[in-house]
PDB file of C-alpha atoms in Angstrom:
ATOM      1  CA  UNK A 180     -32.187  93.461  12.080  1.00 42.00           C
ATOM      2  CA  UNK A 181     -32.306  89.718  13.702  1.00 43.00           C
ATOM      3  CA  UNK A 182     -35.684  90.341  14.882  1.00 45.00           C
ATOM      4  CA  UNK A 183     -37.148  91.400  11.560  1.00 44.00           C
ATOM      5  CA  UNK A 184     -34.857  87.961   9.754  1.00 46.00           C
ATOM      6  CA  UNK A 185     -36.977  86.042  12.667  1.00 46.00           C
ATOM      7  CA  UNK A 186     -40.719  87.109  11.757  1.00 44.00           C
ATOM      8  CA  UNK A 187     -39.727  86.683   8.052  1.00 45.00           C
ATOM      9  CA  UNK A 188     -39.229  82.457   8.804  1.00 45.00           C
ATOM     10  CA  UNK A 189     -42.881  82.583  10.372  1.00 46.00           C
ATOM     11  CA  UNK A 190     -44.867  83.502   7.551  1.00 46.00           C
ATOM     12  CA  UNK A 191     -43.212  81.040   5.274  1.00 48.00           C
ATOM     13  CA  UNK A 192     -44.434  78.093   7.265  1.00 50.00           C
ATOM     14  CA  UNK A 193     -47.843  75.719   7.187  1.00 54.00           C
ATOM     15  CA  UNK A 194     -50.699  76.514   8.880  1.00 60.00           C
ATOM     16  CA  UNK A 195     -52.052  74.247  11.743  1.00 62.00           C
ATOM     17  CA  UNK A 196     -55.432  74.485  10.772  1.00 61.00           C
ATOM     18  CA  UNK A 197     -54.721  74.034   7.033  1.00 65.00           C
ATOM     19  CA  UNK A 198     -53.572  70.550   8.146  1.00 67.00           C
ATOM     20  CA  UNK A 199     -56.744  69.446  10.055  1.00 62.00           C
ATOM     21  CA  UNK A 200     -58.826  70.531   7.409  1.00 66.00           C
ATOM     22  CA  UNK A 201     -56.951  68.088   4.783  1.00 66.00           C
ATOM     23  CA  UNK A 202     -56.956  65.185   7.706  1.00 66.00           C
ATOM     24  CA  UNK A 203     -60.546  65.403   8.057  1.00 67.00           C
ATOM     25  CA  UNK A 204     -61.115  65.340   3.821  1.00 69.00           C
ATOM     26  CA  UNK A 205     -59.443  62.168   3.808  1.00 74.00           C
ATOM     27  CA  UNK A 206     -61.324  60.652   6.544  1.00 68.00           C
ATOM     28  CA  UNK A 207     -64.884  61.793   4.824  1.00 69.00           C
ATOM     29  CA  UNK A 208     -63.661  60.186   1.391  1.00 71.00           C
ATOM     30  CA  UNK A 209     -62.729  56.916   3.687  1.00 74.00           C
ATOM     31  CA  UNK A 210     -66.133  56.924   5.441  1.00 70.00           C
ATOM     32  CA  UNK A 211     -68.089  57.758   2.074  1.00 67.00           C
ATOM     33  CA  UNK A 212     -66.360  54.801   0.371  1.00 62.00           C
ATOM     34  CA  UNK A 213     -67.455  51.869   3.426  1.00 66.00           C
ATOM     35  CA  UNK A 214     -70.458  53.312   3.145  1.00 60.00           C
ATOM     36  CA  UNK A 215     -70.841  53.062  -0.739  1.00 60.00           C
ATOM     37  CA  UNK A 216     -69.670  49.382  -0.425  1.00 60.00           C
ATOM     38  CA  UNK A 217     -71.822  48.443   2.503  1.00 59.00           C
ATOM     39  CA  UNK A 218     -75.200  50.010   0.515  1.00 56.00           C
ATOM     40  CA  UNK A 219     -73.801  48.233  -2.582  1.00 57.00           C
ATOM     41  CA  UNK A 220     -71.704  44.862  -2.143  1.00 55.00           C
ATOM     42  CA  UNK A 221     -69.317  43.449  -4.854  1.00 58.00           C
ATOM     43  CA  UNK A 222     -70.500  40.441  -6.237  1.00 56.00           C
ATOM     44  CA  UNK A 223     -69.138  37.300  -5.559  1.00 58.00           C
ATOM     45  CA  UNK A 224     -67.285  35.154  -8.463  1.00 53.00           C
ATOM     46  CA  UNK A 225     -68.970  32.227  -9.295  1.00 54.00           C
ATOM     47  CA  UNK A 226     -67.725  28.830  -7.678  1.00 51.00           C
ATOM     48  CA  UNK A 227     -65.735  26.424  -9.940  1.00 50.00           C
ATOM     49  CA  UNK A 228     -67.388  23.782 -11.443  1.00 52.00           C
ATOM     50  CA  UNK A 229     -66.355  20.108  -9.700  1.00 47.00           C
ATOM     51  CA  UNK A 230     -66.046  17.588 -11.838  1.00 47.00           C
ATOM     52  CA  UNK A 231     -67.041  14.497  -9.268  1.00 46.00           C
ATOM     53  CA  UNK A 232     -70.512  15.014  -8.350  1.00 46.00           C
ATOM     54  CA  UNK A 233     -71.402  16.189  -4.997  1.00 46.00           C
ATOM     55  CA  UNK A 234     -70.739  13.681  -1.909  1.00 43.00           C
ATOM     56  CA  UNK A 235     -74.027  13.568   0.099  1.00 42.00           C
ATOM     57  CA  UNK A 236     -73.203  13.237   3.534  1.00 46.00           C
ATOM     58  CA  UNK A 237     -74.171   9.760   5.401  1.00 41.00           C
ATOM     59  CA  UNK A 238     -77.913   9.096   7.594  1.00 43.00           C
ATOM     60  CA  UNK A 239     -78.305   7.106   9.871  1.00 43.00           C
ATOM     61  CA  UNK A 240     -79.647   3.813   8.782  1.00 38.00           C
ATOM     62  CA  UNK A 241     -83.751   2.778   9.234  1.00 37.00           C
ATOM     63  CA  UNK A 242     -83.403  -0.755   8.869  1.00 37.00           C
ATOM     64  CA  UNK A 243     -84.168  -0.104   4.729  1.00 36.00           C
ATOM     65  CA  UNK A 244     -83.456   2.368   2.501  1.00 37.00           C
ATOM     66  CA  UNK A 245     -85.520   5.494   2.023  1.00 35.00           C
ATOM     67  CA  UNK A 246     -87.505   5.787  -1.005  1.00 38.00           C
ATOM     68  CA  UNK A 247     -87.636   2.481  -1.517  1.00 36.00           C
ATOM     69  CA  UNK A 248     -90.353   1.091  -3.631  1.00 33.00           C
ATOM     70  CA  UNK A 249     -91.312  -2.740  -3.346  1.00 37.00           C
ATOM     71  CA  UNK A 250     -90.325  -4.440  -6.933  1.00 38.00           C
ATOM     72  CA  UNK A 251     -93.410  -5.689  -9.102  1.00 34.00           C
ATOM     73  CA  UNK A 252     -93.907  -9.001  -9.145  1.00 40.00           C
ATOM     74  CA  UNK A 253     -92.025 -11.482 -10.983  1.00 36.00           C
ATOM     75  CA  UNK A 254     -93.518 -13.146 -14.559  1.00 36.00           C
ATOM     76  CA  UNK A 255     -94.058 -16.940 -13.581  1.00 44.00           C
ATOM     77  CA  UNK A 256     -91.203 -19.274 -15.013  1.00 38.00           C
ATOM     78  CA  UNK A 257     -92.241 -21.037 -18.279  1.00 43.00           C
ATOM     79  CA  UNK A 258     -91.062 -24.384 -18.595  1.00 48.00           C
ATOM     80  CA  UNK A 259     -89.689 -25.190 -22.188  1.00 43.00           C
ATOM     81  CA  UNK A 260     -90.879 -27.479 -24.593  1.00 42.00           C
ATOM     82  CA  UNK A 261     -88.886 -30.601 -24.203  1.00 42.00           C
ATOM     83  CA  UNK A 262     -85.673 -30.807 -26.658  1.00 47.00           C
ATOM     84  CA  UNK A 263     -84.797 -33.867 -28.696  1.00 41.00           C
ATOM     85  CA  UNK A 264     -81.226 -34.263 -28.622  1.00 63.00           C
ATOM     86  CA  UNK A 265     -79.932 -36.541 -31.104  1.00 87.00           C
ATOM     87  CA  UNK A 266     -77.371 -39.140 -29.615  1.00 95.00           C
ATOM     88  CA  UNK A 267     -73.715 -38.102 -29.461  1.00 97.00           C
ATOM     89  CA  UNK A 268     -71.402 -39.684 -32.181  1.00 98.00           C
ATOM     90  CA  UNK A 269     -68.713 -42.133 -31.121  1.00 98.00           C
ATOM     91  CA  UNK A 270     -66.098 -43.373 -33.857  1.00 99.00           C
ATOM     92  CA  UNK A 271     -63.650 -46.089 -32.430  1.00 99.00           C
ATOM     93  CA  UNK A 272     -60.615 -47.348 -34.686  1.00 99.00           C
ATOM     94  CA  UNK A 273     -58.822 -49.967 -34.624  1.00 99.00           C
ATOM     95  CA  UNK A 274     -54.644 -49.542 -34.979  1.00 98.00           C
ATOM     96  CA  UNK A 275     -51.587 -51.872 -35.602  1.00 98.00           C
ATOM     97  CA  UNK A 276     -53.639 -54.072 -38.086  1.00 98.00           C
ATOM     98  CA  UNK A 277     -51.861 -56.561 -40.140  1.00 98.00           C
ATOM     99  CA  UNK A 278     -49.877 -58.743 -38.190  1.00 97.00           C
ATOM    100  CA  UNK A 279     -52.088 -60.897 -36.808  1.00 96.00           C
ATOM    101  CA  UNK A 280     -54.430 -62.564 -38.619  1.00 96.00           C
ATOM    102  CA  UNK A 281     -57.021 -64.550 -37.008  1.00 96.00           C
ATOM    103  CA  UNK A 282     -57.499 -61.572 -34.254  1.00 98.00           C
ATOM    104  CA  UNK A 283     -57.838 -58.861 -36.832  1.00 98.00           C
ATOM    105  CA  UNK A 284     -60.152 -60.852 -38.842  1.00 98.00           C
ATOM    106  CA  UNK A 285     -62.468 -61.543 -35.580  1.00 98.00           C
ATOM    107  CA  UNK A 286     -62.550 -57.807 -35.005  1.00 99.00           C
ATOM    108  CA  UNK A 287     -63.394 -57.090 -38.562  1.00 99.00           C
ATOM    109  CA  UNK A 288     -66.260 -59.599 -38.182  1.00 98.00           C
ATOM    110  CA  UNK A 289     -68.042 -57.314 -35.157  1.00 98.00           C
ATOM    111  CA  UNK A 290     -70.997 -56.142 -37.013  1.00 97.00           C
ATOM    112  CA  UNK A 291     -70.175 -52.612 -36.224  1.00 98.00           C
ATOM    113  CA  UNK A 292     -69.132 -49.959 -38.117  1.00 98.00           C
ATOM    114  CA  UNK A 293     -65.067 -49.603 -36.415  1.00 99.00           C
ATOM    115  CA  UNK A 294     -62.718 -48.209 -38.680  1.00 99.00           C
ATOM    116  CA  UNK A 295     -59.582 -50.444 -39.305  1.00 99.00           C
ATOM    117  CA  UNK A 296     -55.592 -48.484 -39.566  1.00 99.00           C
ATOM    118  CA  UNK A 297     -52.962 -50.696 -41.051  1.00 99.00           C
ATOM    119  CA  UNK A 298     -49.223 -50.708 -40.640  1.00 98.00           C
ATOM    120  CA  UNK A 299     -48.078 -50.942 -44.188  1.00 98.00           C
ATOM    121  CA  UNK A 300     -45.636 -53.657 -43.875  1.00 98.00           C
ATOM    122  CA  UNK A 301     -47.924 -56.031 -41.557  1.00 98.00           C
ATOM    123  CA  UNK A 302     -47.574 -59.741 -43.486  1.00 98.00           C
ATOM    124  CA  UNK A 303     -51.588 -59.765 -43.648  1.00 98.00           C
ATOM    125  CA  UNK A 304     -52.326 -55.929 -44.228  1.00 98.00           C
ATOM    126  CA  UNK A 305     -53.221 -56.234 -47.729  1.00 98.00           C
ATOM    127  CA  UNK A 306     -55.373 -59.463 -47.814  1.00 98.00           C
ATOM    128  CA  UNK A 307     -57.085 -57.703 -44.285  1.00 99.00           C
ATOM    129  CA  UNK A 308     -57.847 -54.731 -45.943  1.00 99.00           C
ATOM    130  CA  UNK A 309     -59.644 -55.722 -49.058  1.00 99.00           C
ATOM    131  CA  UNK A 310     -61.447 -57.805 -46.243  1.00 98.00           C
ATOM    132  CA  UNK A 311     -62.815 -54.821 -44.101  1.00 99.00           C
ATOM    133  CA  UNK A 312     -63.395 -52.692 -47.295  1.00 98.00           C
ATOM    134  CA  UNK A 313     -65.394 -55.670 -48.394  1.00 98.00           C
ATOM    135  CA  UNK A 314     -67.410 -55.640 -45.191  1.00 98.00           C
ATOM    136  CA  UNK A 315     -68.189 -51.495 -45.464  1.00 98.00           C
ATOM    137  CA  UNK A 316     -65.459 -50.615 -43.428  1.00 99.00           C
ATOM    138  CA  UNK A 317     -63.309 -47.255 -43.185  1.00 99.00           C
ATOM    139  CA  UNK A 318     -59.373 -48.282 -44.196  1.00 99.00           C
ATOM    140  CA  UNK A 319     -56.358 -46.093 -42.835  1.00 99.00           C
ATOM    141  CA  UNK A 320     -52.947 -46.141 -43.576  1.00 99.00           C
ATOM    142  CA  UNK A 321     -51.089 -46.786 -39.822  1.00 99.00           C
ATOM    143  CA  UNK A 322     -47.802 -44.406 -40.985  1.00 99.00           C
ATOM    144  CA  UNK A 323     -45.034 -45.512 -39.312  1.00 98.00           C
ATOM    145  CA  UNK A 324     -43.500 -42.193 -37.741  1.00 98.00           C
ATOM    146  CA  UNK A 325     -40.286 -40.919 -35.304  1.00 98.00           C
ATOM    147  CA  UNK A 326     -40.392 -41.286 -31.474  1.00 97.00           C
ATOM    148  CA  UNK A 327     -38.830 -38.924 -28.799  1.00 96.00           C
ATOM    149  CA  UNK A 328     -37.901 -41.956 -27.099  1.00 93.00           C
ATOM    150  CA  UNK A 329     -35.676 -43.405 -30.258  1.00 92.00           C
ATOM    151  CA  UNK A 330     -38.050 -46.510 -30.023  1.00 94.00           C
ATOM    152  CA  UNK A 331     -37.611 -47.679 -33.869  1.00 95.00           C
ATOM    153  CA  UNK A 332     -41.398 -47.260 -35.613  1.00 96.00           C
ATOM    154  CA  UNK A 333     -40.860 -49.810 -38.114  1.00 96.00           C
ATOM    155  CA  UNK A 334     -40.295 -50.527 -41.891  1.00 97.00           C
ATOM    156  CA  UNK A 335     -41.855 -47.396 -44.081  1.00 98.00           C
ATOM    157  CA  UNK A 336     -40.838 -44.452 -41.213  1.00 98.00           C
ATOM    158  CA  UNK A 337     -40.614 -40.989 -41.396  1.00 99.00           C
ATOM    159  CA  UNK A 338     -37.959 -39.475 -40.141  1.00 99.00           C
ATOM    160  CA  UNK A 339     -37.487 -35.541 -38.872  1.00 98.00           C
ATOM    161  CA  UNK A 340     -33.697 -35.487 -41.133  1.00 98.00           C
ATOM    162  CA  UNK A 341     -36.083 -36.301 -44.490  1.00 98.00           C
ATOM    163  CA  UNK A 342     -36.590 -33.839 -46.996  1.00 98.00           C
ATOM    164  CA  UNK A 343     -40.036 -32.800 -48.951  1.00 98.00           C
ATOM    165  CA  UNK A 344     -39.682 -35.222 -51.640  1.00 98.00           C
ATOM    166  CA  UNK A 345     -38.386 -38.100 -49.636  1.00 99.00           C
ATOM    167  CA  UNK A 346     -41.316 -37.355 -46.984  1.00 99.00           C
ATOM    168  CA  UNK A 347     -43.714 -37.882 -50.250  1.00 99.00           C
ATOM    169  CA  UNK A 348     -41.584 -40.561 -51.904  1.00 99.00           C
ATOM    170  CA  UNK A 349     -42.378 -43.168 -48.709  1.00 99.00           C
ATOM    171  CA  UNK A 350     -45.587 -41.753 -47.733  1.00 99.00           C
ATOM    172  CA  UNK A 351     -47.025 -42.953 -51.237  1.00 99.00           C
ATOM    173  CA  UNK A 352     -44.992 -46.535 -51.505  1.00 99.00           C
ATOM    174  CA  UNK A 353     -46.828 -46.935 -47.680  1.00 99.00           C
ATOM    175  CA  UNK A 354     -50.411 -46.023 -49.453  1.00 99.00           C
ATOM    176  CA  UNK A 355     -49.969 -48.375 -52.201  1.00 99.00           C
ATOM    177  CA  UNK A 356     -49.469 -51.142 -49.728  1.00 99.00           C
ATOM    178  CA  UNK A 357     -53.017 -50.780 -48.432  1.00 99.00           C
ATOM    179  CA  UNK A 358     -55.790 -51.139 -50.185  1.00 98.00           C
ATOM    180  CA  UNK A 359     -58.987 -49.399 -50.477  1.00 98.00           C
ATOM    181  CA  UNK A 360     -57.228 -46.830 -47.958  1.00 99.00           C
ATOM    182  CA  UNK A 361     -59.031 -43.102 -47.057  1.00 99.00           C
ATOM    183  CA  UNK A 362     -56.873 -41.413 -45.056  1.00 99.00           C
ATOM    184  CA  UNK A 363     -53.905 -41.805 -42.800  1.00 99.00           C
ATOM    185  CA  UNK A 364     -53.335 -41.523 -38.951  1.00 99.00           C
ATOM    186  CA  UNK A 365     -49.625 -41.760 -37.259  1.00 98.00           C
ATOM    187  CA  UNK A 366     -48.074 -44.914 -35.376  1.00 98.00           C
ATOM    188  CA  UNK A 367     -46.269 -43.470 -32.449  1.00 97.00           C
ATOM    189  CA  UNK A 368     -44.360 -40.302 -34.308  1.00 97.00           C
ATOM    190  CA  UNK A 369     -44.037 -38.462 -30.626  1.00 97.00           C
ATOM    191  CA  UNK A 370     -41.303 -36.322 -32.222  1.00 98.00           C
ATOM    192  CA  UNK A 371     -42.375 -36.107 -35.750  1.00 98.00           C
ATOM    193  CA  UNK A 372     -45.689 -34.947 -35.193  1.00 98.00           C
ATOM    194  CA  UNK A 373     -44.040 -32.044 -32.968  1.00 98.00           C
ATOM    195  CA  UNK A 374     -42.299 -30.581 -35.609  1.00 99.00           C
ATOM    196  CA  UNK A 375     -44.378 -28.220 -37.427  1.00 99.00           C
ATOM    197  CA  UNK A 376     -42.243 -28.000 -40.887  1.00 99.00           C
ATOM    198  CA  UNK A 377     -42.095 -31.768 -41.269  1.00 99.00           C
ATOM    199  CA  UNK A 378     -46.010 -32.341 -40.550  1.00 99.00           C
ATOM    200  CA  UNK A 379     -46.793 -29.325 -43.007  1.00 99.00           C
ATOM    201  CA  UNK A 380     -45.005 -31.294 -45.447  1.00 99.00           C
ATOM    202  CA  UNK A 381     -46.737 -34.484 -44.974  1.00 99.00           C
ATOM    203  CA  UNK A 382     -50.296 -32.640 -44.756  1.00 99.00           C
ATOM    204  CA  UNK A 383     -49.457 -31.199 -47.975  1.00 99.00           C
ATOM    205  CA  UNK A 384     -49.284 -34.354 -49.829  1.00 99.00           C
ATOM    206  CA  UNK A 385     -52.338 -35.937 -47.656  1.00 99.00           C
ATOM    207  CA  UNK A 386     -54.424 -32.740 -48.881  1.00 99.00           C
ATOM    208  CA  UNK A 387     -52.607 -33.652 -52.405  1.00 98.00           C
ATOM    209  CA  UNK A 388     -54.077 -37.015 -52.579  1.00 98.00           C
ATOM    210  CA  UNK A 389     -57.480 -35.538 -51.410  1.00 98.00           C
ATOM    211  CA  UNK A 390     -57.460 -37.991 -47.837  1.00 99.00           C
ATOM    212  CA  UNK A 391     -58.052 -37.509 -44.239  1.00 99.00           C
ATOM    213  CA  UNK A 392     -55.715 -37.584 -41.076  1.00 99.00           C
ATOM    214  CA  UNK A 393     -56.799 -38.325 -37.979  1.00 99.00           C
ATOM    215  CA  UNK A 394     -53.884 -37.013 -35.408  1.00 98.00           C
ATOM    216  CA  UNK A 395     -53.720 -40.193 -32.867  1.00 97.00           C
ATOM    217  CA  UNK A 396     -51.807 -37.636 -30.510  1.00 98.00           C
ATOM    218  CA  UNK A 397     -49.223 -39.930 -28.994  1.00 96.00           C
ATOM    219  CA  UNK A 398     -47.794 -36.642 -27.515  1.00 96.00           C
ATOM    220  CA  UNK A 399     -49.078 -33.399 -25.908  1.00 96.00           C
ATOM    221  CA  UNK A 400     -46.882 -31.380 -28.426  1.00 97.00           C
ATOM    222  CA  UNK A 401     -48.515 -32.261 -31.690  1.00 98.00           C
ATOM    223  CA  UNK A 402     -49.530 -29.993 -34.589  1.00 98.00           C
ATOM    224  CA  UNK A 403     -50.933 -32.177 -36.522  1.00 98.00           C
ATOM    225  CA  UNK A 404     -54.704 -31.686 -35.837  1.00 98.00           C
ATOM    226  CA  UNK A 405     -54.275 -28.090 -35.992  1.00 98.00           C
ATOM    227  CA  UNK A 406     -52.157 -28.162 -38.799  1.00 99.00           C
ATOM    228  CA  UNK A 407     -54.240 -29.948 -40.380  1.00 99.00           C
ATOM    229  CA  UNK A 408     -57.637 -27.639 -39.802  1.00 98.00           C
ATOM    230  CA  UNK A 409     -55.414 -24.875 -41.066  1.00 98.00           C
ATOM    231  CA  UNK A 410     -54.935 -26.836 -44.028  1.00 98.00           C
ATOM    232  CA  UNK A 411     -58.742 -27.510 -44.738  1.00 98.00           C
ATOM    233  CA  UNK A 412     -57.576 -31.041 -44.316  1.00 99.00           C
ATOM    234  CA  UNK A 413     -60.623 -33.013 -43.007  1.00 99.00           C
ATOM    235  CA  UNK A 414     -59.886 -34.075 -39.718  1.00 99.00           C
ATOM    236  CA  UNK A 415     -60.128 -35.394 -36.368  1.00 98.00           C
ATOM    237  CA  UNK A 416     -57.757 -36.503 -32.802  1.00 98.00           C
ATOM    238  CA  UNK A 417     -57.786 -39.121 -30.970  1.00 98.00           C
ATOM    239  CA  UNK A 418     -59.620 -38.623 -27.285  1.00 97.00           C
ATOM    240  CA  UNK A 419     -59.742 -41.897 -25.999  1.00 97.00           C
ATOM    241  CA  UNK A 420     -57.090 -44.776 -25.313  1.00 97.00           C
ATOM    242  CA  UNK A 421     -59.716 -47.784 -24.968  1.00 98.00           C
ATOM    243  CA  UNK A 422     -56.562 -49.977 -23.992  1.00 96.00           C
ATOM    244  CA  UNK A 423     -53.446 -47.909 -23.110  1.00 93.00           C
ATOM    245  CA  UNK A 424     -54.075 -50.651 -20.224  1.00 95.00           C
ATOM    246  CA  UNK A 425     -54.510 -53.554 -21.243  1.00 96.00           C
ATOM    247  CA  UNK A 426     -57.203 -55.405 -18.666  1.00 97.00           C
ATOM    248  CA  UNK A 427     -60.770 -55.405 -19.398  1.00 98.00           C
ATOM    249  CA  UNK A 428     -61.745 -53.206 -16.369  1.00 98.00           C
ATOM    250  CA  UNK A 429     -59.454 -50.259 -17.685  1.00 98.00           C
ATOM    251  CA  UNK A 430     -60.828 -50.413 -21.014  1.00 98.00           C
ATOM    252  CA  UNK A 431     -64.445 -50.606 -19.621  1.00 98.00           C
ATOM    253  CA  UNK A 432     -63.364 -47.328 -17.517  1.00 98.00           C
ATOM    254  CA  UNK A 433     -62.069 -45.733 -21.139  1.00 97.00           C
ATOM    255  CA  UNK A 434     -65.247 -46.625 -23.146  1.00 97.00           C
ATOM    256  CA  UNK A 435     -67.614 -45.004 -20.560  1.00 97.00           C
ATOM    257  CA  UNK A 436     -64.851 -41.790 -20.486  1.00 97.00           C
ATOM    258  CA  UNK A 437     -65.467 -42.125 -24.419  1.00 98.00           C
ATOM    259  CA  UNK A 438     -69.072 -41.748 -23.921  1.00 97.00           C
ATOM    260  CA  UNK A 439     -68.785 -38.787 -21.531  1.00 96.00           C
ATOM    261  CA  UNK A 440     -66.317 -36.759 -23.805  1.00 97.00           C
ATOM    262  CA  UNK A 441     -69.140 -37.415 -26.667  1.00 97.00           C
ATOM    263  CA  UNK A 442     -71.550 -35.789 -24.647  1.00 96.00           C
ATOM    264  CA  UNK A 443     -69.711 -33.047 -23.880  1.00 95.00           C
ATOM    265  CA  UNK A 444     -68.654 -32.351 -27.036  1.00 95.00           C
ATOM    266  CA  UNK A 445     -71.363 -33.825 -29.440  1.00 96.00           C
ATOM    267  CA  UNK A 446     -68.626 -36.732 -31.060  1.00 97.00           C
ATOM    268  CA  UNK A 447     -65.463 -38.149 -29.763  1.00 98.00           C
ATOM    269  CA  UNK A 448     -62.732 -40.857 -31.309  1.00 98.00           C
ATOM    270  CA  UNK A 449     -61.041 -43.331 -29.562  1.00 98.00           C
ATOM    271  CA  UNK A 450     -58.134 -45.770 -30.491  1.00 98.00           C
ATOM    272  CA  UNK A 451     -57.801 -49.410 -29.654  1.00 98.00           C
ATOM    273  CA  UNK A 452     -55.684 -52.298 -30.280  1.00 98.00           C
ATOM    274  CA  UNK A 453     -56.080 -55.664 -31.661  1.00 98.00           C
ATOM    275  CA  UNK A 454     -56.252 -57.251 -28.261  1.00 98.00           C
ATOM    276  CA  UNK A 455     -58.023 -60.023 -26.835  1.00 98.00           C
ATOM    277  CA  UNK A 456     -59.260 -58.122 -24.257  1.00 98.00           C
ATOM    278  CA  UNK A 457     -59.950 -55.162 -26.323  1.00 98.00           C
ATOM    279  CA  UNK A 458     -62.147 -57.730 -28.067  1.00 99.00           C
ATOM    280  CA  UNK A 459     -64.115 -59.404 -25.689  1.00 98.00           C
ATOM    281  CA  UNK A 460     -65.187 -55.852 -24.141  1.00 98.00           C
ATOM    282  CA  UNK A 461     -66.023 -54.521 -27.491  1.00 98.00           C
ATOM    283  CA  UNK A 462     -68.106 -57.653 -27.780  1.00 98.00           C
ATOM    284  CA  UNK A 463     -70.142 -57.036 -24.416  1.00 97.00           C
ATOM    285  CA  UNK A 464     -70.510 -53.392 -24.638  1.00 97.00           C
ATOM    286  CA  UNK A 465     -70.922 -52.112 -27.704  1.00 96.00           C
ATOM    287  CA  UNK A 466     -74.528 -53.427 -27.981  1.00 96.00           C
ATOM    288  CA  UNK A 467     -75.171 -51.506 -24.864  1.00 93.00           C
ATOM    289  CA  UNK A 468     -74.370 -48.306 -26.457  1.00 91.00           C
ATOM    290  CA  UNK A 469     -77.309 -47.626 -28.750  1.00 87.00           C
ATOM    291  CA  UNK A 470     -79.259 -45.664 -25.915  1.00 89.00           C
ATOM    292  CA  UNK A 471     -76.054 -43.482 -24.892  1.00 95.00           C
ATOM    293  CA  UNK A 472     -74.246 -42.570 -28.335  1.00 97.00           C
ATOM    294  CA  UNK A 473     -74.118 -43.790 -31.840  1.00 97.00           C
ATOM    295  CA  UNK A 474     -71.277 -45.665 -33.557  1.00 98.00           C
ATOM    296  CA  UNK A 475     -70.546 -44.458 -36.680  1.00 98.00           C
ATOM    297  CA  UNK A 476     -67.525 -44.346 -38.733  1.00 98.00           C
ATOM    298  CA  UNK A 477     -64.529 -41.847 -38.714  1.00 99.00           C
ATOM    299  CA  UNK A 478     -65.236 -39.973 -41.611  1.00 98.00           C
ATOM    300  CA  UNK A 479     -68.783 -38.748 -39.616  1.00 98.00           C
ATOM    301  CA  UNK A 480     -66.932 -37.118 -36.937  1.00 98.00           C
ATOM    302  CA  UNK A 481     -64.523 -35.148 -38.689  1.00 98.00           C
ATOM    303  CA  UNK A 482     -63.860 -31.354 -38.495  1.00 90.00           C
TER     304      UNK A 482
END
C-alpha cells in the first residue's frame, strides 16, 4: 500500500526536459530580438535646438585674420566751400543810471549803441532818459529788488512778503518814473528772483505791459530767465560782469570773456557800471571790436 501511495507522487510532478525546452524558447526570442535591433536600429531623437549660436573653437593666430580681404580705397577728402559766418552779437548795458550826472551823460555820449537801465528814484533818471532815448538808445527800468544778504535795494523795492497787486501797484509807479522805458531788468533781487511765485507775478504784469526782462542774474538760483521763456516773455541774462572788479585790467579780461561767450553761442550780454574806469575801457576798446563781434542793442539778442 505505501509503495503504490509513493509511485502515485511521481507522475504528478514536472518533467526535466519539459523545462529545458521552455529555457531554450526564451533564449531564441532574446537572441531573435538583438538581432532584429542590430539589422534595424531605433532612431535617434533629434537634438534640441540652442538658442546661442554655436561657439567655434579658437586657431591659432597667423599674424592676420583669415579671410581677410584688403578694404577698397578711400574717396579723397573734399574740402568745403568756405563759410561766411556773420559776426557774433554783443549787447552791453549800462546799470545804476541816474545818480550821477555828468558820468552817465559821458557814457550816453559813446557813439555806440549801449543800452542804458535806470534806478527809478536816481535824482537825474528822468532828464537822463529822455536824453539816451533822444540819442537812439534802448531805456530799462533798473527795479529795485530783495537781497539774500538783507542789503536794503532802495526806494521802489520789491519785497518776497508783497502780494499780486502790491507787486503791480510799485512795479508801474517805478515805470512811470522813466521815460521812454522798454523793458525792465532787476537791481540786486538775489532772493526775489529765487522765488518762483513772486517772479511769476512780476512776469505777468511785464508780459501785461507788452515789455522785455533781461534777468541780470545776481544769483545762481534765479528763475527769472526761464520763467520768463516759459512765459513767451522776450528775453535775455546777463553773461558778463564787465566790472564786478573795478580796475581797467579786469574789465579788459571781462570784455574779451564777452567776446568768447558770443562766439560760442552766436550773442552774449554783459552788464557794466557807470564807472570811470568802465568808461575809459569802453572808450579804447570798443572801436576794436568791429572785426570780432557786433554791438548792437538788447532787444537784438533776445530769446
Amino acid at each position: 500500500m505505501a509503495q503504490k501511495r509513493r509511485g502515485s507522487k511521481r507522475g504528478r510532478g514536472h518533467s526535466p526536459w519539459r523545462e529545458v525546452a521552455w529555457a531554450g524558447g526564451i533564449l531564441l526570442l532574446i537572441i531573435t530580438v538583438l538581432a532584429l535591433l542590430a539589422v534595424f536600429p531605433r532612431p535617434r531623437p533629434p537634438a534640441p535646438k540652442s538658442s546661442s549660436p554655436p561657439v567655434e573653437k579658437p586657431q591659432k593666430p597667423l599674424g592676420r585674420p583669415l579671410f581677410e580681404e584688403p578694404p577698397p580705397p578711400e574717396r579723397p577728402i573734399k574740402k568745403p566751400p568756405p563759410i561766411r559766418v556773420k559776426l557774433p552779437e554783443i549787447s552791453i548795458v549800462i546799470d545804476d543810471m541816474g545818480y550821477n550826472n555828468g558820468l552817465d551823460q559821458a557814457f550816453i555820449d559813446l557813439p555806440y549803441p549801449l543800452t542804458f537801465s535806470f534806478l527809478p528814484y536816481g535824482p537825474h533818471t528822468q532828464e537822463l532818459a529822455r536824453l539816451a532815448k533822444a540819442k537812439g538808445h534802448e531805456i530799462l527800468l533798473h527795479l529795485p529788488m530783495e537781497s539774500s544778504s538783507g542789503t536794503p535795494p532802495g526806494p521802489g523795492a520789491l519785497y518776497v512778503y508783497m502780494d499780486g497787486q502790491e507787486i503791480a501797484r510799485i512795479l508801474q509807479e517805478d515805470l512811470n518814473r522813466v521815460p521812454g522805458v522798454m523793458g525792465v531788468n532787476n537791481h540786486m533781487g538775489s532772493r526775489f528772483t529765487a522765488n518762483p511765485v513772486k517772479m511769476r507775478l512780476l512776469l505777468l504784469e511785464i508780459k501785461r505791459r507788452g515789455l522785455i526782462f533781461l534777468d541780470s542774474r545776481t544769483t545762481a538760483e534765479t528763475v527769472g530767465y526761464r520763467l520768463a521763456r516759459e512765459l513767451g516773455i522776450p528775453s535775455a541774462e546777463r553773461r558778463v560782469f564787465l566790472d564786478h572788479t573795478v580796475n581797467k585790467k579786469a574789465i579788459r579780461h571781462e570784455l574779451k570773456r564777452l567776446i568768447v561767450l558770443a562766439r560760442s553761442e552766436g550773442k552774449a550780454v554783459a552788464i557794466g557800471h557807470p564807472h570811470k574806469e568802465t568808461l575809459e575801457v569802453l572808450k579804447k576798446e570798443l572801436p576794436r571790436l568791429k572785426k570780432k563781434a557786433r554791438l548792437v542793442p538788447l532787444s537784438q539778442v533776445l530769446n
